[in-house]
PDB file of N, CA and C and ligand atoms in Angstrom:
ATOM      1  N   MET A   1       0.852  -1.211   0.000  1.00  0.00           N
ATOM      2  CA  MET A   1       0.000   0.000   0.000  1.00  0.00           C
ATOM      3  C   MET A   1       0.879   1.250   0.000  1.00  0.00           C
ATOM      4  N   GLU A   2       0.614   2.127  -0.913  1.00  0.00           N
ATOM      5  CA  GLU A   2       1.506   3.271  -1.125  1.00  0.00           C
ATOM      6  C   GLU A   2       1.649   4.202   0.070  1.00  0.00           C
ATOM      7  N   ASP A   3       0.523   4.541   0.708  1.00  0.00           N
ATOM      8  CA  ASP A   3       0.590   5.543   1.758  1.00  0.00           C
ATOM      9  C   ASP A   3       0.624   4.952   3.159  1.00  0.00           C
ATOM     10  N   CYS A   4       0.973   3.688   3.247  1.00  0.00           N
ATOM     11  CA  CYS A   4       0.971   3.034   4.549  1.00  0.00           C
ATOM     12  C   CYS A   4       2.365   3.102   5.175  1.00  0.00           C
ATOM     13  N   ILE A   5       2.424   3.681   6.372  1.00  0.00           N
ATOM     14  CA  ILE A   5       3.717   3.900   7.027  1.00  0.00           C
ATOM     15  C   ILE A   5       4.406   2.570   7.357  1.00  0.00           C
ATOM     16  N   PHE A   6       3.632   1.536   7.742  1.00  0.00           N
ATOM     17  CA  PHE A   6       4.265   0.254   8.080  1.00  0.00           C
ATOM     18  C   PHE A   6       4.729  -0.478   6.817  1.00  0.00           C
ATOM     19  N   CYS A   7       4.025  -0.316   5.700  1.00  0.00           N
ATOM     20  CA  CYS A   7       4.532  -0.876   4.438  1.00  0.00           C
ATOM     21  C   CYS A   7       5.872  -0.218   4.106  1.00  0.00           C
ATOM     22  N   LYS A   8       5.975   1.078   4.351  1.00  0.00           N
ATOM     23  CA  LYS A   8       7.231   1.791   4.062  1.00  0.00           C
ATOM     24  C   LYS A   8       8.351   1.322   4.984  1.00  0.00           C
ATOM     25  N   ILE A   9       8.026   1.070   6.249  1.00  0.00           N
ATOM     26  CA  ILE A   9       9.034   0.564   7.196  1.00  0.00           C
ATOM     27  C   ILE A   9       9.500  -0.830   6.770  1.00  0.00           C
ATOM     28  N   VAL A  10       8.538  -1.682   6.392  1.00  0.00           N
ATOM     29  CA  VAL A  10       8.856  -3.042   5.955  1.00  0.00           C
ATOM     30  C   VAL A  10       9.779  -3.015   4.729  1.00  0.00           C
ATOM     31  N   LYS A  11       9.532  -2.047   3.836  1.00  0.00           N
ATOM     32  CA  LYS A  11      10.343  -1.937   2.607  1.00  0.00           C
ATOM     33  C   LYS A  11      11.623  -1.133   2.838  1.00  0.00           C
ATOM     34  N   LYS A  12      11.837  -0.698   4.114  1.00  0.00           N
ATOM     35  CA  LYS A  12      13.016   0.085   4.512  1.00  0.00           C
ATOM     36  C   LYS A  12      13.057   1.454   3.835  1.00  0.00           C
ATOM     37  N   GLU A  13      11.883   1.965   3.451  1.00  0.00           N
ATOM     38  CA  GLU A  13      11.824   3.317   2.880  1.00  0.00           C
ATOM     39  C   GLU A  13      11.787   4.355   3.997  1.00  0.00           C
ATOM     40  N   ILE A  14      11.373   3.903   5.195  1.00  0.00           N
ATOM     41  CA  ILE A  14      11.398   4.738   6.405  1.00  0.00           C
ATOM     42  C   ILE A  14      12.220   3.966   7.430  1.00  0.00           C
ATOM     43  N   PRO A  15      13.169   4.631   8.116  1.00  0.00           N
ATOM     44  CA  PRO A  15      14.004   3.903   9.073  1.00  0.00           C
ATOM     45  C   PRO A  15      13.248   3.495  10.330  1.00  0.00           C
ATOM     46  N   ALA A  16      13.654   2.383  10.902  1.00  0.00           N
ATOM     47  CA  ALA A  16      13.102   1.936  12.178  1.00  0.00           C
ATOM     48  C   ALA A  16      14.172   1.098  12.860  1.00  0.00           C
ATOM     49  N   GLU A  17      14.113   1.052  14.191  1.00  0.00           N
ATOM     50  CA  GLU A  17      15.063   0.213  14.924  1.00  0.00           C
ATOM     51  C   GLU A  17      14.550  -1.222  14.885  1.00  0.00           C
ATOM     52  N   MET A  18      15.219  -2.046  14.090  1.00  0.00           N
ATOM     53  CA  MET A  18      14.749  -3.404  13.796  1.00  0.00           C
ATOM     54  C   MET A  18      15.325  -4.396  14.807  1.00  0.00           C
ATOM     55  N   LEU A  19      14.481  -5.202  15.397  1.00  0.00           N
ATOM     56  CA  LEU A  19      14.946  -6.236  16.335  1.00  0.00           C
ATOM     57  C   LEU A  19      15.189  -7.549  15.604  1.00  0.00           C
ATOM     58  N   GLN A  20      14.288  -7.912  14.716  1.00  0.00           N
ATOM     59  CA  GLN A  20      14.456  -9.153  13.954  1.00  0.00           C
ATOM     60  C   GLN A  20      13.584  -9.103  12.707  1.00  0.00           C
ATOM     61  N   GLU A  21      13.938  -9.955  11.754  1.00  0.00           N
ATOM     62  CA  GLU A  21      13.218  -9.967  10.478  1.00  0.00           C
ATOM     63  C   GLU A  21      13.160 -11.385   9.934  1.00  0.00           C
ATOM     64  N   THR A  22      12.011 -11.744   9.392  1.00  0.00           N
ATOM     65  CA  THR A  22      11.851 -13.004   8.664  1.00  0.00           C
ATOM     66  C   THR A  22      11.261 -12.632   7.294  1.00  0.00           C
ATOM     67  N   PRO A  23      11.106 -13.601   6.390  1.00  0.00           N
ATOM     68  CA  PRO A  23      10.481 -13.260   5.106  1.00  0.00           C
ATOM     69  C   PRO A  23       9.046 -12.754   5.251  1.00  0.00           C
ATOM     70  N   GLU A  24       8.394 -13.068   6.381  1.00  0.00           N
ATOM     71  CA  GLU A  24       6.982 -12.686   6.543  1.00  0.00           C
ATOM     72  C   GLU A  24       6.728 -11.530   7.499  1.00  0.00           C
ATOM     73  N   ALA A  25       7.701 -11.214   8.367  1.00  0.00           N
ATOM     74  CA  ALA A  25       7.423 -10.238   9.434  1.00  0.00           C
ATOM     75  C   ALA A  25       8.687  -9.519   9.896  1.00  0.00           C
ATOM     76  N   VAL A  26       8.474  -8.367  10.525  1.00  0.00           N
ATOM     77  CA  VAL A  26       9.587  -7.662  11.189  1.00  0.00           C
ATOM     78  C   VAL A  26       9.144  -7.324  12.608  1.00  0.00           C
ATOM     79  N   ILE A  27      10.131  -7.115  13.467  1.00  0.00           N
ATOM     80  CA  ILE A  27       9.833  -6.549  14.784  1.00  0.00           C
ATOM     81  C   ILE A  27      10.660  -5.281  14.923  1.00  0.00           C
ATOM     82  N   ILE A  28       9.952  -4.167  15.230  1.00  0.00           N
ATOM     83  CA  ILE A  28      10.634  -2.875  15.382  1.00  0.00           C
ATOM     84  C   ILE A  28      10.305  -2.281  16.753  1.00  0.00           C
ATOM     85  N   LYS A  29      11.167  -1.369  17.184  1.00  0.00           N
ATOM     86  CA  LYS A  29      10.926  -0.641  18.436  1.00  0.00           C
ATOM     87  C   LYS A  29       9.849   0.406  18.177  1.00  0.00           C
ATOM     88  N   ASP A  30       8.896   0.535  19.080  1.00  0.00           N
ATOM     89  CA  ASP A  30       7.850   1.551  18.925  1.00  0.00           C
ATOM     90  C   ASP A  30       8.456   2.935  19.155  1.00  0.00           C
ATOM     91  N   ILE A  31       8.085   3.863  18.290  1.00  0.00           N
ATOM     92  CA  ILE A  31       8.668   5.210  18.343  1.00  0.00           C
ATOM     93  C   ILE A  31       8.149   6.026  19.545  1.00  0.00           C
ATOM     94  N   HIS A  32       6.931   5.733  19.996  1.00  0.00           N
ATOM     95  CA  HIS A  32       6.354   6.409  21.177  1.00  0.00           C
ATOM     96  C   HIS A  32       5.947   5.336  22.179  1.00  0.00           C
ATOM     97  N   PRO A  33       6.908   4.797  22.947  1.00  0.00           N
ATOM     98  CA  PRO A  33       6.605   3.632  23.796  1.00  0.00           C
ATOM     99  C   PRO A  33       5.541   3.914  24.859  1.00  0.00           C
ATOM    100  N   SER A  34       4.612   2.971  25.019  1.00  0.00           N
ATOM    101  CA  SER A  34       3.637   3.087  26.110  1.00  0.00           C
ATOM    102  C   SER A  34       3.912   2.063  27.202  1.00  0.00           C
ATOM    103  N   ALA A  35       5.114   1.532  27.233  1.00  0.00           N
ATOM    104  CA  ALA A  35       5.571   0.631  28.306  1.00  0.00           C
ATOM    105  C   ALA A  35       7.092   0.776  28.350  1.00  0.00           C
ATOM    106  N   PRO A  36       7.743   0.367  29.447  1.00  0.00           N
ATOM    107  CA  PRO A  36       9.209   0.458  29.497  1.00  0.00           C
ATOM    108  C   PRO A  36       9.877  -0.243  28.307  1.00  0.00           C
ATOM    109  N   VAL A  37       9.301  -1.358  27.877  1.00  0.00           N
ATOM    110  CA  VAL A  37       9.775  -2.025  26.659  1.00  0.00           C
ATOM    111  C   VAL A  37       8.564  -2.146  25.727  1.00  0.00           C
ATOM    112  N   HIS A  38       8.676  -1.594  24.536  1.00  0.00           N
ATOM    113  CA  HIS A  38       7.527  -1.594  23.613  1.00  0.00           C
ATOM    114  C   HIS A  38       8.028  -1.808  22.180  1.00  0.00           C
ATOM    115  N   TYR A  39       7.687  -2.955  21.636  1.00  0.00           N
ATOM    116  CA  TYR A  39       8.049  -3.288  20.249  1.00  0.00           C
ATOM    117  C   TYR A  39       6.788  -3.651  19.479  1.00  0.00           C
ATOM    118  N   LEU A  40       6.895  -3.645  18.168  1.00  0.00           N
ATOM    119  CA  LEU A  40       5.762  -3.991  17.305  1.00  0.00           C
ATOM    120  C   LEU A  40       6.170  -5.110  16.359  1.00  0.00           C
ATOM    121  N   ALA A  41       5.404  -6.188  16.373  1.00  0.00           N
ATOM    122  CA  ALA A  41       5.602  -7.268  15.397  1.00  0.00           C
ATOM    123  C   ALA A  41       4.657  -6.972  14.239  1.00  0.00           C
ATOM    124  N   ILE A  42       5.229  -6.782  13.051  1.00  0.00           N
ATOM    125  CA  ILE A  42       4.456  -6.307  11.895  1.00  0.00           C
ATOM    126  C   ILE A  42       4.555  -7.327  10.757  1.00  0.00           C
ATOM    127  N   LEU A  43       3.392  -7.740  10.247  1.00  0.00           N
ATOM    128  CA  LEU A  43       3.403  -8.618   9.070  1.00  0.00           C
ATOM    129  C   LEU A  43       3.832  -7.812   7.851  1.00  0.00           C
ATOM    130  N   LYS A  44       4.600  -8.409   6.960  1.00  0.00           N
ATOM    131  CA  LYS A  44       5.004  -7.693   5.748  1.00  0.00           C
ATOM    132  C   LYS A  44       3.807  -7.508   4.804  1.00  0.00           C
ATOM    133  N   LYS A  45       2.893  -8.474   4.840  1.00  0.00           N
ATOM    134  CA  LYS A  45       1.695  -8.363   4.000  1.00  0.00           C
ATOM    135  C   LYS A  45       0.790  -7.255   4.544  1.00  0.00           C
ATOM    136  N   HIS A  46       0.290  -6.417   3.661  1.00  0.00           N
ATOM    137  CA  HIS A  46      -0.619  -5.354   4.106  1.00  0.00           C
ATOM    138  C   HIS A  46      -2.027  -5.906   4.294  1.00  0.00           C
ATOM    139  N   ILE A  47      -2.367  -6.169   5.556  1.00  0.00           N
ATOM    140  CA  ILE A  47      -3.743  -6.503   5.939  1.00  0.00           C
ATOM    141  C   ILE A  47      -4.128  -5.387   6.907  1.00  0.00           C
ATOM    142  N   PRO A  48      -5.212  -4.661   6.669  1.00  0.00           N
ATOM    143  CA  PRO A  48      -5.497  -3.486   7.506  1.00  0.00           C
ATOM    144  C   PRO A  48      -5.682  -3.800   8.993  1.00  0.00           C
ATOM    145  N   SER A  49      -6.473  -4.818   9.322  1.00  0.00           N
ATOM    146  CA  SER A  49      -6.689  -5.106  10.747  1.00  0.00           C
ATOM    147  C   SER A  49      -7.106  -6.553  10.936  1.00  0.00           C
ATOM    148  N   ILE A  50      -7.234  -6.960  12.179  1.00  0.00           N
ATOM    149  CA  ILE A  50      -7.690  -8.323  12.497  1.00  0.00           C
ATOM    150  C   ILE A  50      -9.058  -8.591  11.855  1.00  0.00           C
ATOM    151  N   LYS A  51      -9.852  -7.533  11.711  1.00  0.00           N
ATOM    152  CA  LYS A  51     -11.176  -7.706  11.090  1.00  0.00           C
ATOM    153  C   LYS A  51     -11.085  -8.203   9.658  1.00  0.00           C
ATOM    154  N   ASP A  52      -9.943  -7.976   9.018  1.00  0.00           N
ATOM    155  CA  ASP A  52      -9.780  -8.314   7.597  1.00  0.00           C
ATOM    156  C   ASP A  52      -9.069  -9.646   7.372  1.00  0.00           C
ATOM    157  N   VAL A  53      -8.779 -10.352   8.457  1.00  0.00           N
ATOM    158  CA  VAL A  53      -8.045 -11.613   8.345  1.00  0.00           C
ATOM    159  C   VAL A  53      -8.967 -12.713   7.819  1.00  0.00           C
ATOM    160  N   GLY A  54      -8.464 -13.480   6.866  1.00  0.00           N
ATOM    161  CA  GLY A  54      -9.224 -14.614   6.336  1.00  0.00           C
ATOM    162  C   GLY A  54      -8.544 -15.922   6.709  1.00  0.00           C
ATOM    163  N   HIS A  55      -9.194 -17.024   6.382  1.00  0.00           N
ATOM    164  CA  HIS A  55      -8.615 -18.342   6.688  1.00  0.00           C
ATOM    165  C   HIS A  55      -7.227 -18.497   6.084  1.00  0.00           C
ATOM    166  N   LYS A  56      -7.026 -17.899   4.914  1.00  0.00           N
ATOM    167  CA  LYS A  56      -5.737 -18.055   4.232  1.00  0.00           C
ATOM    168  C   LYS A  56      -4.607 -17.367   5.003  1.00  0.00           C
ATOM    169  N   ASP A  57      -4.953 -16.500   5.947  1.00  0.00           N
ATOM    170  CA  ASP A  57      -3.933 -15.762   6.710  1.00  0.00           C
ATOM    171  C   ASP A  57      -3.606 -16.414   8.056  1.00  0.00           C
ATOM    172  N   GLU A  58      -4.250 -17.542   8.352  1.00  0.00           N
ATOM    173  CA  GLU A  58      -4.066 -18.149   9.679  1.00  0.00           C
ATOM    174  C   GLU A  58      -2.607 -18.485   9.972  1.00  0.00           C
ATOM    175  N   ALA A  59      -1.909 -19.041   8.984  1.00  0.00           N
ATOM    176  CA  ALA A  59      -0.504 -19.412   9.202  1.00  0.00           C
ATOM    177  C   ALA A  59       0.343 -18.163   9.442  1.00  0.00           C
ATOM    178  N   LEU A  60       0.037 -17.089   8.696  1.00  0.00           N
ATOM    179  CA  LEU A  60       0.790 -15.842   8.868  1.00  0.00           C
ATOM    180  C   LEU A  60       0.622 -15.288  10.281  1.00  0.00           C
ATOM    181  N   LEU A  61      -0.604 -15.350  10.791  1.00  0.00           N
ATOM    182  CA  LEU A  61      -0.845 -14.841  12.140  1.00  0.00           C
ATOM    183  C   LEU A  61      -0.153 -15.703  13.186  1.00  0.00           C
ATOM    184  N   GLY A  62      -0.150 -17.001  12.955  1.00  0.00           N
ATOM    185  CA  GLY A  62       0.584 -17.898  13.852  1.00  0.00           C
ATOM    186  C   GLY A  62       2.060 -17.546  13.847  1.00  0.00           C
ATOM    187  N   HIS A  63       2.576 -17.263  12.659  1.00  0.00           N
ATOM    188  CA  HIS A  63       3.983 -16.870  12.524  1.00  0.00           C
ATOM    189  C   HIS A  63       4.247 -15.580  13.297  1.00  0.00           C
ATOM    190  N   LEU A  64       3.322 -14.624  13.193  1.00  0.00           N
ATOM    191  CA  LEU A  64       3.510 -13.329  13.869  1.00  0.00           C
ATOM    192  C   LEU A  64       3.611 -13.515  15.386  1.00  0.00           C
ATOM    193  N   ILE A  65       2.744 -14.364  15.928  1.00  0.00           N
ATOM    194  CA  ILE A  65       2.775 -14.614  17.376  1.00  0.00           C
ATOM    195  C   ILE A  65       4.067 -15.337  17.757  1.00  0.00           C
ATOM    196  N   HIS A  66       4.468 -16.271  16.934  1.00  0.00           N
ATOM    197  CA  HIS A  66       5.723 -16.985  17.195  1.00  0.00           C
ATOM    198  C   HIS A  66       6.906 -16.014  17.191  1.00  0.00           C
ATOM    199  N   GLU A  67       6.935 -15.107  16.224  1.00  0.00           N
ATOM    200  CA  GLU A  67       8.029 -14.131  16.153  1.00  0.00           C
ATOM    201  C   GLU A  67       8.000 -13.190  17.356  1.00  0.00           C
ATOM    202  N   ALA A  68       6.793 -12.800  17.776  1.00  0.00           N
ATOM    203  CA  ALA A  68       6.669 -11.930  18.950  1.00  0.00           C
ATOM    204  C   ALA A  68       7.251 -12.626  20.184  1.00  0.00           C
ATOM    205  N   LYS A  69       6.978 -13.904  20.321  1.00  0.00           N
ATOM    206  CA  LYS A  69       7.530 -14.682  21.441  1.00  0.00           C
ATOM    207  C   LYS A  69       9.059 -14.727  21.370  1.00  0.00           C
ATOM    208  N   GLU A  70       9.585 -14.957  20.181  1.00  0.00           N
ATOM    209  CA  GLU A  70      11.046 -14.988  20.010  1.00  0.00           C
ATOM    210  C   GLU A  70      11.652 -13.616  20.320  1.00  0.00           C
ATOM    211  N   GLY A  71      10.964 -12.566  19.873  1.00  0.00           N
ATOM    212  CA  GLY A  71      11.436 -11.200  20.126  1.00  0.00           C
ATOM    213  C   GLY A  71      11.460 -10.899  21.615  1.00  0.00           C
ATOM    214  N   ALA A  72      10.394 -11.292  22.311  1.00  0.00           N
ATOM    215  CA  ALA A  72      10.322 -11.059  23.755  1.00  0.00           C
ATOM    216  C   ALA A  72      11.460 -11.781  24.474  1.00  0.00           C
ATOM    217  N   LYS A  73      11.744 -12.992  24.014  1.00  0.00           N
ATOM    218  CA  LYS A  73      12.849 -13.761  24.601  1.00  0.00           C
ATOM    219  C   LYS A  73      14.175 -13.038  24.367  1.00  0.00           C
ATOM    220  N   ARG A  74      14.364 -12.574  23.142  1.00  0.00           N
ATOM    221  CA  ARG A  74      15.591 -11.846  22.800  1.00  0.00           C
ATOM    222  C   ARG A  74      15.730 -10.581  23.652  1.00  0.00           C
ATOM    223  N   LEU A  75      14.600  -9.967  23.984  1.00  0.00           N
ATOM    224  CA  LEU A  75      14.621  -8.739  24.795  1.00  0.00           C
ATOM    225  C   LEU A  75      14.785  -9.034  26.286  1.00  0.00           C
ATOM    226  N   GLY A  76      14.777 -10.301  26.644  1.00  0.00           N
ATOM    227  CA  GLY A  76      14.971 -10.683  28.042  1.00  0.00           C
ATOM    228  C   GLY A  76      13.722 -10.529  28.888  1.00  0.00           C
ATOM    229  N   LEU A  77      12.556 -10.477  28.229  1.00  0.00           N
ATOM    230  CA  LEU A  77      11.305 -10.317  28.985  1.00  0.00           C
ATOM    231  C   LEU A  77      10.837 -11.689  29.481  1.00  0.00           C
ATOM    232  N   SER A  78      10.605 -11.796  30.789  1.00  0.00           N
ATOM    233  CA  SER A  78      10.117 -13.078  31.306  1.00  0.00           C
ATOM    234  C   SER A  78       8.586 -13.101  31.298  1.00  0.00           C
ATOM    235  N   GLY A  79       7.984 -11.911  31.300  1.00  0.00           N
ATOM    236  CA  GLY A  79       6.529 -11.788  31.164  1.00  0.00           C
ATOM    237  C   GLY A  79       6.232 -10.542  30.354  1.00  0.00           C
ATOM    238  N   TYR A  80       5.127 -10.569  29.635  1.00  0.00           N
ATOM    239  CA  TYR A  80       4.817  -9.435  28.741  1.00  0.00           C
ATOM    240  C   TYR A  80       3.382  -9.538  28.270  1.00  0.00           C
ATOM    241  N   LYS A  81       2.927  -8.479  27.614  1.00  0.00           N
ATOM    242  CA  LYS A  81       1.593  -8.488  27.010  1.00  0.00           C
ATOM    243  C   LYS A  81       1.749  -8.435  25.497  1.00  0.00           C
ATOM    244  N   LEU A  82       0.908  -9.212  24.800  1.00  0.00           N
ATOM    245  CA  LEU A  82       0.812  -9.127  23.341  1.00  0.00           C
ATOM    246  C   LEU A  82      -0.572  -8.577  23.033  1.00  0.00           C
ATOM    247  N   VAL A  83      -0.621  -7.446  22.308  1.00  0.00           N
ATOM    248  CA  VAL A  83      -1.905  -6.755  22.118  1.00  0.00           C
ATOM    249  C   VAL A  83      -2.131  -6.386  20.654  1.00  0.00           C
ATOM    250  N   PHE A  84      -3.304  -6.763  20.143  1.00  0.00           N
ATOM    251  CA  PHE A  84      -3.778  -6.233  18.861  1.00  0.00           C
ATOM    252  C   PHE A  84      -4.811  -5.156  19.183  1.00  0.00           C
ATOM    253  N   ASN A  85      -4.602  -3.929  18.752  1.00  0.00           N
ATOM    254  CA  ASN A  85      -5.673  -2.942  18.777  1.00  0.00           C
ATOM    255  C   ASN A  85      -6.460  -3.147  17.484  1.00  0.00           C
ATOM    256  N   VAL A  86      -7.782  -3.175  17.593  1.00  0.00           N
ATOM    257  CA  VAL A  86      -8.603  -3.493  16.415  1.00  0.00           C
ATOM    258  C   VAL A  86      -9.629  -2.389  16.175  1.00  0.00           C
ATOM    259  N   GLY A  87      -9.472  -1.670  15.069  1.00  0.00           N
ATOM    260  CA  GLY A  87     -10.414  -0.604  14.715  1.00  0.00           C
ATOM    261  C   GLY A  87     -10.192   0.639  15.575  1.00  0.00           C
ATOM    262  N   ARG A  88     -10.739   1.761  15.118  1.00  0.00           N
ATOM    263  CA  ARG A  88     -10.551   3.030  15.847  1.00  0.00           C
ATOM    264  C   ARG A  88     -11.024   2.932  17.297  1.00  0.00           C
ATOM    265  N   GLU A  89     -12.177   2.305  17.506  1.00  0.00           N
ATOM    266  CA  GLU A  89     -12.697   2.205  18.875  1.00  0.00           C
ATOM    267  C   GLU A  89     -11.848   1.280  19.728  1.00  0.00           C
ATOM    268  N   GLY A  90     -11.046   0.468  19.070  1.00  0.00           N
ATOM    269  CA  GLY A  90     -10.118  -0.409  19.792  1.00  0.00           C
ATOM    270  C   GLY A  90      -8.741   0.205  19.926  1.00  0.00           C
ATOM    271  N   GLY A  91      -8.623   1.475  19.542  1.00  0.00           N
ATOM    272  CA  GLY A  91      -7.353   2.179  19.718  1.00  0.00           C
ATOM    273  C   GLY A  91      -6.379   2.018  18.561  1.00  0.00           C
ATOM    274  N   GLN A  92      -6.838   1.398  17.456  1.00  0.00           N
ATOM    275  CA  GLN A  92      -5.925   1.218  16.321  1.00  0.00           C
ATOM    276  C   GLN A  92      -5.814   2.512  15.529  1.00  0.00           C
ATOM    277  N   VAL A  93      -4.570   2.944  15.320  1.00  0.00           N
ATOM    278  CA  VAL A  93      -4.309   4.188  14.597  1.00  0.00           C
ATOM    279  C   VAL A  93      -3.745   3.883  13.203  1.00  0.00           C
ATOM    280  N   ILE A  94      -2.893   2.868  13.126  1.00  0.00           N
ATOM    281  CA  ILE A  94      -2.266   2.517  11.852  1.00  0.00           C
ATOM    282  C   ILE A  94      -2.931   1.266  11.283  1.00  0.00           C
ATOM    283  N   ASP A  95      -3.497   1.419  10.087  1.00  0.00           N
ATOM    284  CA  ASP A  95      -4.290   0.343   9.485  1.00  0.00           C
ATOM    285  C   ASP A  95      -3.409  -0.647   8.718  1.00  0.00           C
ATOM    286  N   HIS A  96      -2.524  -1.274   9.452  1.00  0.00           N
ATOM    287  CA  HIS A  96      -1.676  -2.351   8.913  1.00  0.00           C
ATOM    288  C   HIS A  96      -1.384  -3.243  10.118  1.00  0.00           C
ATOM    289  N   ILE A  97      -1.791  -4.489  10.026  1.00  0.00           N
ATOM    290  CA  ILE A  97      -1.741  -5.392  11.194  1.00  0.00           C
ATOM    291  C   ILE A  97      -0.409  -5.358  11.920  1.00  0.00           C
ATOM    292  N   HIS A  98      -0.487  -5.179  13.230  1.00  0.00           N
ATOM    293  CA  HIS A  98       0.719  -5.220  14.074  1.00  0.00           C
ATOM    294  C   HIS A  98       0.335  -5.688  15.461  1.00  0.00           C
ATOM    295  N   LEU A  99       1.281  -6.391  16.066  1.00  0.00           N
ATOM    296  CA  LEU A  99       1.079  -6.945  17.407  1.00  0.00           C
ATOM    297  C   LEU A  99       2.018  -6.210  18.350  1.00  0.00           C
ATOM    298  N   HIS A 100       1.426  -5.537  19.353  1.00  0.00           N
ATOM    299  CA  HIS A 100       2.242  -4.818  20.336  1.00  0.00           C
ATOM    300  C   HIS A 100       2.871  -5.821  21.303  1.00  0.00           C
ATOM    301  N   ILE A 101       4.162  -5.656  21.575  1.00  0.00           N
ATOM    302  CA  ILE A 101       4.866  -6.431  22.612  1.00  0.00           C
ATOM    303  C   ILE A 101       5.201  -5.430  23.709  1.00  0.00           C
ATOM    304  N   LEU A 102       4.571  -5.615  24.864  1.00  0.00           N
ATOM    305  CA  LEU A 102       4.690  -4.638  25.956  1.00  0.00           C
ATOM    306  C   LEU A 102       5.236  -5.322  27.201  1.00  0.00           C
ATOM    307  N   GLY A 103       6.243  -4.721  27.799  1.00  0.00           N
ATOM    308  CA  GLY A 103       6.782  -5.336  29.005  1.00  0.00           C
ATOM    309  C   GLY A 103       7.778  -4.407  29.687  1.00  0.00           C
ATOM    310  N   GLY A 104       8.548  -4.997  30.582  1.00  0.00           N
ATOM    311  CA  GLY A 104       9.599  -4.259  31.271  1.00  0.00           C
ATOM    312  C   GLY A 104       9.174  -3.651  32.592  1.00  0.00           C
ATOM    313  N   TRP A 105       7.916  -3.941  33.031  1.00  0.00           N
ATOM    314  CA  TRP A 105       7.501  -3.455  34.344  1.00  0.00           C
ATOM    315  C   TRP A 105       8.170  -4.306  35.398  1.00  0.00           C
ATOM    316  N   LYS A 106       8.537  -3.674  36.508  1.00  0.00           N
ATOM    317  CA  LYS A 106       9.179  -4.464  37.574  1.00  0.00           C
ATOM    318  C   LYS A 106       8.144  -4.875  38.594  1.00  0.00           C
TER     319      LYS A 106
HETATM  320  P1  5GP B   1      -1.927   1.298  17.004  1.00  0.00           P
HETATM  321  O1  5GP B   1      -2.488   2.397  17.854  1.00  0.00           O
HETATM  322  O2  5GP B   1      -2.264   1.504  15.540  1.00  0.00           O
HETATM  323  O3  5GP B   1      -2.267  -0.071  17.511  1.00  0.00           O
HETATM  324  O4  5GP B   1      -0.359   1.390  17.167  1.00  0.00           O
HETATM  325  C1  5GP B   1       0.477   2.089  16.317  1.00  0.00           C
HETATM  326  C2  5GP B   1       1.822   2.182  17.007  1.00  0.00           C
HETATM  327  O5  5GP B   1       2.780   2.538  16.039  1.00  0.00           O
HETATM  328  C3  5GP B   1       1.880   3.244  18.108  1.00  0.00           C
HETATM  329  O6  5GP B   1       2.296   2.622  19.331  1.00  0.00           O
HETATM  330  C4  5GP B   1       2.899   4.244  17.601  1.00  0.00           C
HETATM  331  O7  5GP B   1       3.710   4.771  18.631  1.00  0.00           O
HETATM  332  C5  5GP B   1       3.698   3.431  16.602  1.00  0.00           C
HETATM  333  N1  5GP B   1       4.259   4.197  15.500  1.00  0.00           N
HETATM  334  C6  5GP B   1       3.602   5.115  14.738  1.00  0.00           C
HETATM  335  N2  5GP B   1       4.406   5.598  13.775  1.00  0.00           N
HETATM  336  C7  5GP B   1       5.596   4.965  13.916  1.00  0.00           C
HETATM  337  C8  5GP B   1       6.835   5.044  13.206  1.00  0.00           C
HETATM  338  O8  5GP B   1       7.013   5.784  12.237  1.00  0.00           O
HETATM  339  N3  5GP B   1       7.855   4.253  13.646  1.00  0.00           N
HETATM  340  C9  5GP B   1       7.695   3.395  14.704  1.00  0.00           C
HETATM  341  N4  5GP B   1       8.768   2.667  15.057  1.00  0.00           N
HETATM  342  N5  5GP B   1       6.547   3.301  15.407  1.00  0.00           N
HETATM  343  C10 5GP B   1       5.508   4.066  15.014  1.00  0.00           C
HETATM  344 ZN1   ZN B   2       0.696  -1.448   4.990  1.00  0.00          ZN
END
């Protein structure tokens, strides 16, 4: 998607602090953290939100959760929250699927 900021990050047209990358997903540091540790697991495929996920995307979503778990481990988090904001009323601002990794509270 041309005007999508996360598509641009995935294509490296906009810089981001990258934690890890696979052919299907990236994990980047959130630019405005809402937790002591805040990263975003982003699918490379442009799917606007969880509402738009179809059966054909099930494996991709499983991969995203798996990558988020690996990222959390790499960050040394022993406990954390994984959050999808869904739709404007659910707090979603960027219409490209991403999973928040939140942690670092003592
Ligand atoms: P949402 O509210 O859509 O679930 O979350 C979007 C998240 O993306 C927010 O936590 C926000 O801080 C983050 N964000 C927005 N723009 C950028 C950016 O250009 N770079 C990075 N690294 N994070 C961003
Ligand atoms: Zn996108």
